[in-house]
Amino acid sequence: MLITIVLAFLAGLNAGNGLPHFITGITGQEHPSPLGKSAVVNLLEGWSAFLIGGIFWYFTWLQHGDPILAYTFAALGVFTINLFHARVWRANPEFYKHILPRQKSS
């Protein structure tokens, strides 16, 4: 049961994190992220997060745990990462510039 909870939470966390990056990427907008701020980088980050979330979700279902528990913790994972994004980006939109080494600008 604990494995189901952890995997479902991680699936929701990754899917929720991928959504803002994917949307800004497909709309051609720049958005700061750990790997860069271009639209293509955000698209790839969002797509990768969806893929990782899907893998976690697949392994969640292999556990044959309680589906209500799995959906609940996946939703909690989405809520957690979106709450993090809402608080961090509102307080400091250039958040990643302070925690990552300087990137070469082209």
Coordinates of N, CA and C in Angstrom, one line a residue:
M1 N 0.8 -1.2 0.0 CA 0.0 0.0 0.0 C 0.9 1.3 0.0
L2 N 2.0 1.3 0.8 CA 2.8 2.4 0.8 C 3.5 2.7 -0.6
I3 N 3.8 1.6 -1.3 CA 4.4 1.8 -2.6 C 3.4 2.4 -3.5
T4 N 2.2 2.0 -3.5 CA 1.1 2.6 -4.3 C 1.0 4.0 -4.0
I5 N 1.0 4.4 -2.8 CA 0.9 5.8 -2.4 C 2.0 6.7 -2.9
V6 N 3.2 6.2 -2.8 CA 4.4 6.9 -3.2 C 4.5 7.0 -4.7
L7 N 4.2 5.9 -5.4 CA 4.3 5.9 -6.9 C 3.2 6.8 -7.5
A8 N 2.0 6.8 -6.9 CA 0.9 7.6 -7.4 C 1.2 9.1 -7.1
F9 N 1.7 9.4 -6.0 CA 2.1 10.8 -5.7 C 3.1 11.3 -6.7
L10 N 4.2 10.5 -6.9 CA 5.2 10.9 -7.9 C 4.7 11.0 -9.3
A11 N 3.7 10.1 -9.7 CA 3.1 10.3 -11.0 C 2.3 11.6 -11.1
G12 N 1.6 11.9 -10.1 CA 0.9 13.2 -10.1 C 1.8 14.4 -10.1
L13 N 2.9 14.3 -9.3 CA 3.8 15.4 -9.2 C 4.5 15.6 -10.5
N14 N 4.9 14.6 -11.2 CA 5.5 14.8 -12.5 C 4.5 15.3 -13.6
A15 N 3.3 14.7 -13.6 CA 2.4 15.2 -14.6 C 2.0 16.7 -14.3
G16 N 1.8 17.0 -13.1 CA 1.5 18.4 -12.7 C 2.6 19.4 -13.0
N17 N 3.8 18.9 -12.9 CA 5.0 19.8 -13.2 C 5.2 19.9 -14.7
G18 N 4.8 18.9 -15.4 CA 5.0 19.0 -16.9 C 4.0 19.9 -17.6
L19 N 2.8 20.1 -17.0 CA 1.8 20.9 -17.7 C 2.2 22.3 -18.0
P20 N 2.7 23.1 -17.0 CA 3.0 24.5 -17.3 C 4.2 24.6 -18.3
H21 N 5.2 23.7 -18.2 CA 6.3 23.7 -19.2 C 5.8 23.3 -20.6
F22 N 5.0 22.3 -20.7 CA 4.5 21.8 -22.0 C 3.6 22.9 -22.6
I23 N 2.8 23.5 -21.9 CA 1.9 24.6 -22.5 C 2.7 25.8 -22.9
T24 N 3.7 26.2 -22.1 CA 4.5 27.4 -22.6 C 5.3 27.0 -23.8
G25 N 5.8 25.7 -23.8 CA 6.5 25.2 -25.0 C 5.8 25.2 -26.3
I26 N 4.5 24.6 -26.2 CA 3.8 24.5 -27.5 C 3.2 25.8 -27.9
T27 N 3.1 26.8 -27.0 CA 2.6 28.1 -27.4 C 3.8 29.1 -27.8
G28 N 5.0 28.6 -27.8 CA 6.1 29.3 -28.2 C 6.6 30.4 -27.3
Q29 N 6.2 30.3 -26.0 CA 6.6 31.3 -25.0 C 7.9 30.9 -24.3
E30 N 8.6 31.9 -23.8 CA 9.8 31.6 -23.0 C 9.3 31.5 -21.5
H31 N 9.9 30.6 -20.8 CA 9.5 30.5 -19.4 C 10.8 30.0 -18.6
P32 N 11.2 30.6 -17.5 CA 12.4 30.1 -16.9 C 12.2 28.7 -16.3
S33 N 13.2 27.9 -16.5 CA 13.2 26.5 -16.0 C 14.7 26.1 -15.7
P34 N 14.9 25.0 -15.0 CA 16.3 24.6 -14.6 C 17.2 24.4 -15.8
L35 N 16.7 24.0 -17.0 CA 17.5 23.7 -18.1 C 17.6 24.8 -19.2
G36 N 16.9 25.9 -19.0 CA 16.9 27.0 -19.9 C 15.5 27.6 -20.0
K37 N 15.3 28.6 -20.8 CA 14.0 29.3 -20.8 C 13.3 29.3 -22.2
S38 N 14.0 28.7 -23.2 CA 13.4 28.7 -24.6 C 12.1 27.8 -24.6
A39 N 11.3 28.1 -25.6 CA 10.1 27.3 -25.8 C 10.4 25.8 -26.1
V40 N 11.5 25.5 -26.8 CA 11.8 24.1 -27.1 C 12.2 23.4 -25.9
V41 N 13.0 24.1 -25.1 CA 13.5 23.4 -23.8 C 12.3 23.1 -22.9
N42 N 11.3 24.1 -22.8 CA 10.2 23.9 -22.0 C 9.3 22.8 -22.5
L43 N 9.2 22.7 -23.9 CA 8.4 21.6 -24.5 C 9.0 20.3 -24.1
L44 N 10.3 20.2 -24.2 CA 11.0 18.9 -23.9 C 10.9 18.6 -22.4
E45 N 11.0 19.6 -21.6 CA 10.8 19.3 -20.1 C 9.4 18.8 -19.8
G46 N 8.4 19.5 -20.4 CA 7.0 19.1 -20.1 C 6.8 17.7 -20.6
W47 N 7.2 17.4 -21.8 CA 7.0 16.1 -22.4 C 7.7 15.0 -21.6
S48 N 9.0 15.3 -21.1 CA 9.7 14.3 -20.3 C 9.0 14.1 -19.0
A49 N 8.4 15.2 -18.4 CA 7.7 15.0 -17.1 C 6.5 14.2 -17.3
F50 N 5.8 14.3 -18.4 CA 4.6 13.5 -18.7 C 5.0 12.0 -18.9
L51 N 6.1 11.8 -19.6 CA 6.6 10.5 -19.8 C 7.0 9.8 -18.4
I52 N 7.7 10.5 -17.6 CA 8.1 10.0 -16.3 C 6.9 9.8 -15.4
G53 N 5.9 10.7 -15.4 CA 4.7 10.5 -14.7 C 3.9 9.3 -15.2
G54 N 3.9 9.1 -16.5 CA 3.2 7.9 -17.0 C 3.9 6.6 -16.6
I55 N 5.2 6.6 -16.5 CA 6.0 5.4 -16.0 C 5.6 5.1 -14.6
F56 N 5.6 6.2 -13.7 CA 5.3 6.0 -12.3 C 3.8 5.5 -12.2
W57 N 2.9 6.0 -13.1 CA 1.5 5.6 -13.0 C 1.4 4.1 -13.4
Y58 N 2.2 3.7 -14.4 CA 2.2 2.3 -14.8 C 2.6 1.4 -13.7
F59 N 3.7 1.8 -13.0 CA 4.1 0.9 -11.9 C 3.2 1.0 -10.7
T60 N 2.4 2.1 -10.6 CA 1.4 2.2 -9.5 C 0.4 1.1 -9.8
W61 N -0.1 0.9 -11.0 CA -1.1 -0.1 -11.3 C -0.6 -1.5 -11.2
L62 N 0.7 -1.7 -11.4 CA 1.3 -3.0 -11.2 C 1.2 -3.5 -9.8
Q63 N 1.1 -2.5 -8.8 CA 1.0 -2.9 -7.4 C -0.3 -3.4 -7.0
H64 N -1.4 -3.3 -7.9 CA -2.7 -3.8 -7.6 C -3.2 -3.2 -6.3
G65 N -2.9 -1.9 -6.0 CA -3.4 -1.3 -4.8 C -4.8 -0.8 -5.0
D66 N -5.3 -0.1 -4.0 CA -6.6 0.5 -4.0 C -6.7 1.6 -5.0
P67 N -7.6 1.5 -6.0 CA -7.6 2.6 -7.0 C -8.0 4.0 -6.5
I68 N -8.9 4.0 -5.5 CA -9.2 5.3 -4.9 C -8.0 5.9 -4.2
L69 N -7.3 5.1 -3.5 CA -6.0 5.6 -2.9 C -5.1 6.1 -3.9
A70 N -4.9 5.4 -5.0 CA -4.0 5.8 -6.1 C -4.4 7.1 -6.7
Y71 N -5.7 7.3 -7.1 CA -6.2 8.5 -7.7 C -6.1 9.7 -6.7
T72 N -6.4 9.4 -5.4 CA -6.3 10.5 -4.4 C -4.9 11.0 -4.2
F73 N -3.9 10.1 -4.2 CA -2.5 10.6 -4.0 C -1.9 11.1 -5.3
A74 N -2.4 10.7 -6.4 CA -2.0 11.3 -7.7 C -2.5 12.7 -7.8
A75 N -3.7 12.9 -7.4 CA -4.3 14.3 -7.3 C -3.6 15.2 -6.3
L76 N -3.2 14.6 -5.2 CA -2.4 15.3 -4.2 C -1.0 15.7 -4.7
G77 N -0.4 14.9 -5.5 CA 0.8 15.2 -6.2 C 0.7 16.4 -7.1
V78 N -0.4 16.3 -7.9 CA -0.6 17.5 -8.9 C -0.8 18.7 -8.1
F79 N -1.6 18.7 -7.0 CA -1.9 19.8 -6.2 C -0.6 20.4 -5.6
T80 N 0.2 19.5 -5.1 CA 1.4 19.9 -4.4 C 2.3 20.7 -5.3
I81 N 2.6 20.1 -6.5 CA 3.5 20.8 -7.4 C 2.9 22.1 -7.9
N82 N 1.6 22.1 -8.2 CA 1.0 23.4 -8.6 C 1.0 24.4 -7.6
L83 N 0.8 24.0 -6.3 CA 0.9 25.0 -5.2 C 2.3 25.5 -5.1
F84 N 3.3 24.7 -5.3 CA 4.7 25.1 -5.2 C 5.0 26.1 -6.4
H85 N 4.5 25.8 -7.6 CA 4.7 26.7 -8.7 C 4.0 28.1 -8.4
A86 N 2.8 28.0 -7.9 CA 2.1 29.3 -7.7 C 2.8 30.1 -6.7
R87 N 3.3 29.5 -5.6 CA 3.9 30.3 -4.6 C 5.3 30.8 -5.0
V88 N 6.1 30.0 -5.7 CA 7.5 30.3 -6.1 C 7.4 31.4 -7.2
W89 N 6.6 31.1 -8.2 CA 6.7 32.1 -9.4 C 6.1 33.4 -9.0
R90 N 5.1 33.4 -8.1 CA 4.5 34.7 -7.7 C 5.5 35.5 -6.9
A91 N 6.2 34.8 -6.0 CA 7.2 35.5 -5.2 C 8.4 35.9 -5.9
N92 N 8.9 35.0 -6.8 CA 10.2 35.3 -7.5 C 10.2 34.6 -8.8
P93 N 9.8 35.2 -9.9 CA 9.7 34.6 -11.2 C 11.1 34.1 -11.8
E94 N 12.2 34.7 -11.2 CA 13.5 34.3 -11.7 C 14.1 33.3 -10.6
F95 N 13.3 32.5 -10.0 CA 13.7 31.6 -9.0 C 14.9 30.7 -9.3
Y96 N 15.0 30.1 -10.5 CA 16.0 29.2 -10.9 C 17.4 29.9 -11.1
K97 N 17.4 31.2 -11.3 CA 18.7 31.9 -11.5 C 19.5 31.9 -10.3
H98 N 18.9 31.8 -9.1 CA 19.6 31.8 -7.8 C 20.1 30.5 -7.4
I99 N 19.6 29.4 -7.9 CA 20.0 28.1 -7.4 C 20.8 27.3 -8.4
L100 N 20.9 27.8 -9.6 CA 21.7 27.1 -10.7 C 22.9 27.9 -11.1
P101 N 24.0 27.2 -11.5 CA 25.1 28.0 -12.0 C 24.7 28.8 -13.3
R102 N 25.5 29.8 -13.5 CA 25.2 30.7 -14.6 C 25.3 29.9 -15.9
Q103 N 24.4 30.2 -16.8 CA 24.4 29.6 -18.2 C 24.9 30.6 -19.2
K104 N 25.6 30.1 -20.2 CA 26.1 30.9 -21.2 C 24.9 31.4 -22.1
S105 N 24.9 32.7 -22.3 CA 23.8 33.2 -23.2 C 24.3 33.3 -24.6
S106 N 23.5 32.9 -25.5 CA 23.9 32.9 -26.9 C 23.3 34.1 -27.7

